Amino acid sequence: MGALFGALSSLSVGMSEMFGRRGARATGVLAVSVVSQGVAALAAFGMLLWLPSQPTWPDLGRGAVSGVGFGVGMVAYLGGLMRSSATVIAPMVATMTVVIPFGVAVAGGAEMTLLAALGVGVALVGLLFITTGGSVGSGMRAGLLWGAISGLGYGVGLAALIGTSSDSGSWPAVAQRVVACLLTVVAAMVVRSPVMPRGAVRWVALWSGVFGGIASVLYLLGIQADVLPAAVTGAMFPAISVAIGRFVFGDRVRPVQVLGLGLVLTGVAGVVAG
């Protein structure tokens, strides 16, 4: 179940970024991120109706640390797309979002078989094929910088949730998104950017938040059920983002990226079987 919840979380993150990308083009990164993170917090809070829980300070603290990571990760990723291309940014994000949570899970004592280790390696190679298989984008230096910041943020954000108790329900996700929202509001005020999107873009940001909140809760459920598979499949959202970019935004997908997708699926299967 951990692998399934992680995979569904990656799918939800991809959907969230799809709406976020569309909104950021129209009104800017920070305004969309503020609404998205706020709505995500409400969505995670709503999940408490189905997930009876007892919040504890350690679990809320992990959620808050995760929120700092996710706030930085989302703003840096969308900001990087405005200055460079996904071809430059995504490889860095993909690598760090797999390596950091996986390393934390293993360091925390999660059992890893040889098959699972091979699966992680194959999936990571597949991610690199997917995210580097396009044409060389513009803004290489800026893309690498923003990609590194985003990857570190997302990686820490995912890893911080490892170790939350099953009794916490979705409270860590609520704390995560509240902190991410507040952090984004502060960033918007510092750079004097609009805090709220206008017109129809608000609905785009709203849907980004709904999927973002669902993603956080699914990831929590995954790592609480089986931490190692969930840590891997929950970090596969860059592959989802590339696929969505192809079918929704018309991004070009090359044969090497299709090969990469096959490697990702093979690697994930190895992790699950291991």
GROMACS .gro file of C-alpha atoms in nm:
model
  274
    1MET     CA    1   0.000   0.000   0.000
    2GLY     CA    2   0.290   0.235   0.065
    3ALA     CA    3   0.400   0.221  -0.298
    4LEU     CA    4   0.043   0.279  -0.421
    5PHE     CA    5  -0.014   0.579  -0.197
    6GLY     CA    6   0.323   0.721  -0.301
    7ALA     CA    7   0.242   0.679  -0.671
    8LEU     CA    8  -0.098   0.845  -0.628
    9SER     CA    9   0.074   1.127  -0.441
   10SER     CA   10   0.313   1.179  -0.734
   11LEU     CA   11   0.018   1.189  -0.971
   12SER     CA   12  -0.152   1.451  -0.753
   13VAL     CA   13   0.165   1.661  -0.736
   14GLY     CA   14   0.186   1.652  -1.114
   15MET     CA   15  -0.175   1.768  -1.142
   16SER     CA   16  -0.109   2.045  -0.890
   17GLU     CA   17   0.192   2.168  -1.087
   18MET     CA   18  -0.010   2.152  -1.410
   19PHE     CA   19  -0.263   2.402  -1.275
   20GLY     CA   20   0.014   2.600  -1.107
   21ARG     CA   21   0.208   2.629  -1.432
   22ARG     CA   22  -0.099   2.752  -1.617
   23GLY     CA   23  -0.175   3.011  -1.351
   24ALA     CA   24   0.185   3.128  -1.315
   25ARG     CA   25   0.194   3.213  -1.685
   26ALA     CA   26  -0.102   3.443  -1.642
   27THR     CA   27  -0.043   3.617  -1.310
   28GLY     CA   28   0.296   3.526  -1.164
   29VAL     CA   29   0.439   3.253  -0.944
   30LEU     CA   30   0.387   3.388  -0.593
   31ALA     CA   31   0.021   3.485  -0.625
   32VAL     CA   32  -0.067   3.139  -0.753
   33SER     CA   33   0.146   2.973  -0.487
   34VAL     CA   34  -0.021   3.163  -0.201
   35VAL     CA   35  -0.368   3.047  -0.302
   36SER     CA   36  -0.249   2.699  -0.391
   37GLN     CA   37  -0.081   2.642  -0.055
   38GLY     CA   38  -0.372   2.791   0.138
   39VAL     CA   39  -0.629   2.574  -0.037
   40ALA     CA   40  -0.401   2.272   0.007
   41ALA     CA   41  -0.405   2.333   0.383
   42LEU     CA   42  -0.786   2.343   0.378
   43ALA     CA   43  -0.799   2.024   0.170
   44ALA     CA   44  -0.569   1.845   0.414
   45PHE     CA   45  -0.778   1.974   0.705
   46GLY     CA   46  -1.091   1.841   0.538
   47MET     CA   47  -0.933   1.496   0.524
   48LEU     CA   48  -0.957   1.484   0.904
   49LEU     CA   49  -1.324   1.395   0.857
   50TRP     CA   50  -1.210   1.057   0.724
   51LEU     CA   51  -0.885   1.025   0.919
   52PRO     CA   52  -0.950   1.038   1.294
   53SER     CA   53  -0.634   1.164   1.456
   54GLN     CA   54  -0.460   1.295   1.763
   55PRO     CA   55  -0.203   1.563   1.673
   56THR     CA   56   0.124   1.576   1.866
   57TRP     CA   57   0.384   1.851   1.871
   58PRO     CA   58   0.658   1.635   1.715
   59ASP     CA   59   0.432   1.545   1.422
   60LEU     CA   60   0.322   1.906   1.376
   61GLY     CA   61   0.686   2.011   1.393
   62ARG     CA   62   0.779   1.768   1.117
   63GLY     CA   63   0.493   1.904   0.912
   64ALA     CA   64   0.613   2.261   0.966
   65VAL     CA   65   0.967   2.175   0.854
   66SER     CA   66   0.818   2.000   0.553
   67GLY     CA   67   0.617   2.314   0.480
   68VAL     CA   68   0.932   2.525   0.460
   69GLY     CA   69   1.075   2.275   0.213
   70PHE     CA   70   0.760   2.255   0.001
   71GLY     CA   71   0.715   2.633  -0.001
   72VAL     CA   72   1.070   2.683  -0.125
   73GLY     CA   73   1.043   2.390  -0.366
   74MET     CA   74   0.723   2.502  -0.536
   75VAL     CA   75   0.818   2.870  -0.568
   76ALA     CA   76   1.166   2.782  -0.696
   77TYR     CA   77   1.030   2.528  -0.946
   78LEU     CA   78   0.769   2.760  -1.093
   79GLY     CA   79   1.011   3.052  -1.078
   80GLY     CA   80   1.270   2.847  -1.261
   81LEU     CA   81   1.021   2.766  -1.536
   82MET     CA   82   0.974   3.139  -1.587
   83ARG     CA   83   1.351   3.188  -1.634
   84SER     CA   84   1.464   2.864  -1.794
   85SER     CA   85   1.306   2.539  -1.914
   86ALA     CA   86   1.186   2.217  -1.755
   87THR     CA   87   1.460   2.037  -1.948
   88VAL     CA   88   1.721   2.218  -1.740
   89ILE     CA   89   1.538   2.228  -1.406
   90ALA     CA   90   1.369   1.889  -1.384
   91PRO     CA   91   1.681   1.665  -1.376
   92MET     CA   92   1.811   1.836  -1.064
   93VAL     CA   93   1.470   1.827  -0.896
   94ALA     CA   94   1.413   1.464  -0.994
   95THR     CA   95   1.747   1.350  -0.856
   96MET     CA   96   1.726   1.530  -0.523
   97THR     CA   97   1.363   1.441  -0.454
   98VAL     CA   98   1.451   1.071  -0.485
   99VAL     CA   99   1.792   1.066  -0.315
  100ILE     CA  100   1.712   1.276  -0.006
  101PRO     CA  101   1.397   1.094   0.118
  102PHE     CA  102   1.540   0.754   0.022
  103GLY     CA  103   1.860   0.828   0.213
  104VAL     CA  104   1.666   0.941   0.519
  105ALA     CA  105   1.447   0.630   0.509
  106VAL     CA  106   1.749   0.398   0.487
  107ALA     CA  107   1.936   0.589   0.759
  108GLY     CA  108   1.628   0.555   0.978
  109GLY     CA  109   1.649   0.178   0.962
  110ALA     CA  110   1.416   0.092   0.673
  111GLU     CA  111   1.494  -0.254   0.538
  112MET     CA  112   1.631  -0.250   0.184
  113THR     CA  113   1.670  -0.561  -0.028
  114LEU     CA  114   1.907  -0.588  -0.323
  115LEU     CA  115   1.609  -0.587  -0.560
  116ALA     CA  116   1.476  -0.267  -0.404
  117ALA     CA  117   1.817  -0.100  -0.429
  118LEU     CA  118   1.843  -0.198  -0.796
  119GLY     CA  119   1.490  -0.070  -0.851
  120VAL     CA  120   1.580   0.269  -0.706
  121GLY     CA  121   1.883   0.289  -0.933
  122VAL     CA  122   1.684   0.197  -1.244
  123ALA     CA  123   1.406   0.442  -1.156
  124LEU     CA  124   1.658   0.721  -1.098
  125VAL     CA  125   1.823   0.655  -1.436
  126GLY     CA  126   1.478   0.657  -1.593
  127LEU     CA  127   1.398   0.991  -1.434
  128LEU     CA  128   1.719   1.138  -1.571
  129PHE     CA  129   1.636   1.004  -1.918
  130ILE     CA  130   1.290   1.159  -1.898
  131THR     CA  131   1.398   1.497  -1.772
  132THR     CA  132   1.712   1.536  -1.983
  133GLY     CA  133   1.574   1.386  -2.303
  134GLY     CA  134   1.442   1.708  -2.449
  135SER     CA  135   1.629   1.975  -2.637
  136VAL     CA  136   1.876   2.192  -2.447
  137GLY     CA  137   1.681   2.479  -2.297
  138SER     CA  138   1.773   2.840  -2.250
  139GLY     CA  139   1.897   2.990  -1.924
  140MET     CA  140   2.120   2.696  -1.829
  141ARG     CA  141   2.289   2.862  -1.531
  142ALA     CA  142   1.966   3.006  -1.392
  143GLY     CA  143   1.788   2.676  -1.447
  144LEU     CA  144   2.051   2.477  -1.258
  145LEU     CA  145   2.041   2.721  -0.967
  146TRP     CA  146   1.662   2.727  -0.938
  147GLY     CA  147   1.649   2.351  -0.992
  148ALA     CA  148   1.895   2.288  -0.709
  149ILE     CA  149   1.697   2.512  -0.473
  150SER     CA  150   1.370   2.346  -0.572
  151GLY     CA  151   1.513   1.994  -0.544
  152LEU     CA  152   1.657   2.065  -0.201
  153GLY     CA  153   1.326   2.212  -0.087
  154TYR     CA  154   1.113   1.926  -0.216
  155GLY     CA  155   1.363   1.664  -0.095
  156VAL     CA  156   1.374   1.804   0.257
  157GLY     CA  157   0.997   1.855   0.250
  158LEU     CA  158   0.936   1.489   0.169
  159ALA     CA  159   1.202   1.357   0.405
  160ALA     CA  160   1.077   1.562   0.700
  161LEU     CA  161   0.747   1.373   0.699
  162ILE     CA  162   0.921   1.037   0.743
  163GLY     CA  163   0.871   0.927   1.102
  164THR     CA  164   0.531   1.086   1.158
  165SER     CA  165   0.300   0.862   1.359
  166SER     CA  166  -0.005   0.695   1.208
  167ASP     CA  167  -0.213   0.852   1.485
  168SER     CA  168  -0.140   1.198   1.348
  169GLY     CA  169  -0.382   1.159   1.056
  170SER     CA  170  -0.347   1.450   0.815
  171TRP     CA  171  -0.234   1.704   1.075
  172PRO     CA  172   0.129   1.707   0.954
  173ALA     CA  173   0.000   1.787   0.603
  174VAL     CA  174  -0.210   2.072   0.744
  175ALA     CA  175   0.094   2.214   0.924
  176GLN     CA  176   0.303   2.165   0.611
  177ARG     CA  177   0.074   2.363   0.386
  178VAL     CA  178  -0.004   2.639   0.640
  179VAL     CA  179   0.367   2.707   0.686
  180ALA     CA  180   0.426   2.693   0.310
  181CYS     CA  181   0.143   2.941   0.255
  182LEU     CA  182   0.275   3.185   0.518
  183LEU     CA  183   0.625   3.159   0.375
  184THR     CA  184   0.495   3.237   0.027
  185VAL     CA  185   0.295   3.536   0.155
  186VAL     CA  186   0.610   3.678   0.315
  187ALA     CA  187   0.806   3.624  -0.007
  188ALA     CA  188   0.535   3.801  -0.208
  189MET     CA  189   0.536   4.098   0.029
  190VAL     CA  190   0.915   4.126   0.026
  191VAL     CA  191   0.933   4.144  -0.354
  192ARG     CA  192   0.609   4.347  -0.371
  193SER     CA  193   0.434   4.088  -0.582
  194PRO     CA  194   0.053   4.051  -0.586
  195VAL     CA  195  -0.059   3.815  -0.311
  196MET     CA  196  -0.382   3.710  -0.480
  197PRO     CA  197  -0.436   3.619  -0.845
  198ARG     CA  198  -0.711   3.792  -1.036
  199GLY     CA  199  -1.012   3.673  -1.228
  200ALA     CA  200  -1.034   3.319  -1.358
  201VAL     CA  201  -0.676   3.247  -1.251
  202ARG     CA  202  -0.806   3.209  -0.895
  203TRP     CA  203  -0.990   2.894  -0.999
  204VAL     CA  204  -0.674   2.754  -1.155
  205ALA     CA  205  -0.483   2.822  -0.832
  206LEU     CA  206  -0.766   2.668  -0.631
  207TRP     CA  207  -0.746   2.339  -0.821
  208SER     CA  208  -0.369   2.343  -0.784
  209GLY     CA  209  -0.422   2.361  -0.409
  210VAL     CA  210  -0.683   2.085  -0.398
  211PHE     CA  211  -0.449   1.842  -0.569
  212GLY     CA  212  -0.157   1.964  -0.359
  213GLY     CA  213  -0.341   1.891  -0.034
  214ILE     CA  214  -0.446   1.547  -0.155
  215ALA     CA  215  -0.085   1.475  -0.256
  216SER     CA  216   0.046   1.557   0.092
  217VAL     CA  217  -0.208   1.336   0.267
  218LEU     CA  218  -0.148   1.045   0.029
  219TYR     CA  219   0.226   1.070   0.085
  220LEU     CA  220   0.172   1.067   0.461
  221LEU     CA  221  -0.043   0.756   0.437
  222GLY     CA  222   0.220   0.594   0.216
  223ILE     CA  223   0.522   0.646   0.440
  224GLN     CA  224   0.321   0.543   0.745
  225ALA     CA  225   0.222   0.218   0.571
  226ASP     CA  226   0.560   0.126   0.415
  227VAL     CA  227   0.821   0.398   0.421
  228LEU     CA  228   1.078   0.284   0.163
  229PRO     CA  229   0.848   0.215  -0.137
  230ALA     CA  230   0.646   0.527  -0.060
  231ALA     CA  231   0.960   0.742  -0.036
  232VAL     CA  232   1.056   0.629  -0.386
  233THR     CA  233   0.720   0.631  -0.565
  234GLY     CA  234   0.623   0.954  -0.389
  235ALA     CA  235   0.923   1.125  -0.550
  236MET     CA  236   0.834   1.026  -0.907
  237PHE     CA  237   0.628   1.337  -0.979
  238PRO     CA  238   0.885   1.489  -1.220
  239ALA     CA  239   0.801   1.204  -1.459
  240ILE     CA  240   0.431   1.289  -1.423
  241SER     CA  241   0.509   1.655  -1.490
  242VAL     CA  242   0.689   1.571  -1.814
  243ALA     CA  243   0.398   1.353  -1.931
  244ILE     CA  244   0.147   1.626  -1.848
  245GLY     CA  245   0.367   1.879  -2.026
  246ARG     CA  246   0.348   1.667  -2.340
  247PHE     CA  247  -0.028   1.614  -2.346
  248VAL     CA  248  -0.148   1.942  -2.191
  249PHE     CA  249   0.110   2.202  -2.290
  250GLY     CA  250   0.235   2.042  -2.611
  251ASP     CA  251   0.591   1.994  -2.489
  252ARG     CA  252   0.799   1.781  -2.723
  253VAL     CA  253   0.874   1.428  -2.599
  254ARG     CA  254   1.162   1.236  -2.754
  255PRO     CA  255   1.211   0.856  -2.778
  256VAL     CA  256   1.472   0.864  -2.501
  257GLN     CA  257   1.208   1.008  -2.269
  258VAL     CA  258   0.970   0.724  -2.353
  259LEU     CA  259   1.254   0.484  -2.269
  260GLY     CA  260   1.300   0.671  -1.943
  261LEU     CA  261   0.935   0.625  -1.855
  262GLY     CA  262   0.971   0.251  -1.911
  263LEU     CA  263   1.275   0.245  -1.683
  264VAL     CA  264   1.087   0.436  -1.413
  265LEU     CA  265   0.801   0.186  -1.422
  266THR     CA  266   1.047  -0.104  -1.414
  267GLY     CA  267   1.237   0.046  -1.123
  268VAL     CA  268   0.922   0.115  -0.924
  269ALA     CA  269   0.813  -0.245  -0.982
  270GLY     CA  270   1.148  -0.358  -0.843
  271VAL     CA  271   1.107  -0.144  -0.533
  272VAL     CA  272   0.757  -0.277  -0.473
  273ALA     CA  273   0.860  -0.640  -0.529
  274GLY     CA  274   1.164  -0.595  -0.304
   0.00000   0.00000   0.00000
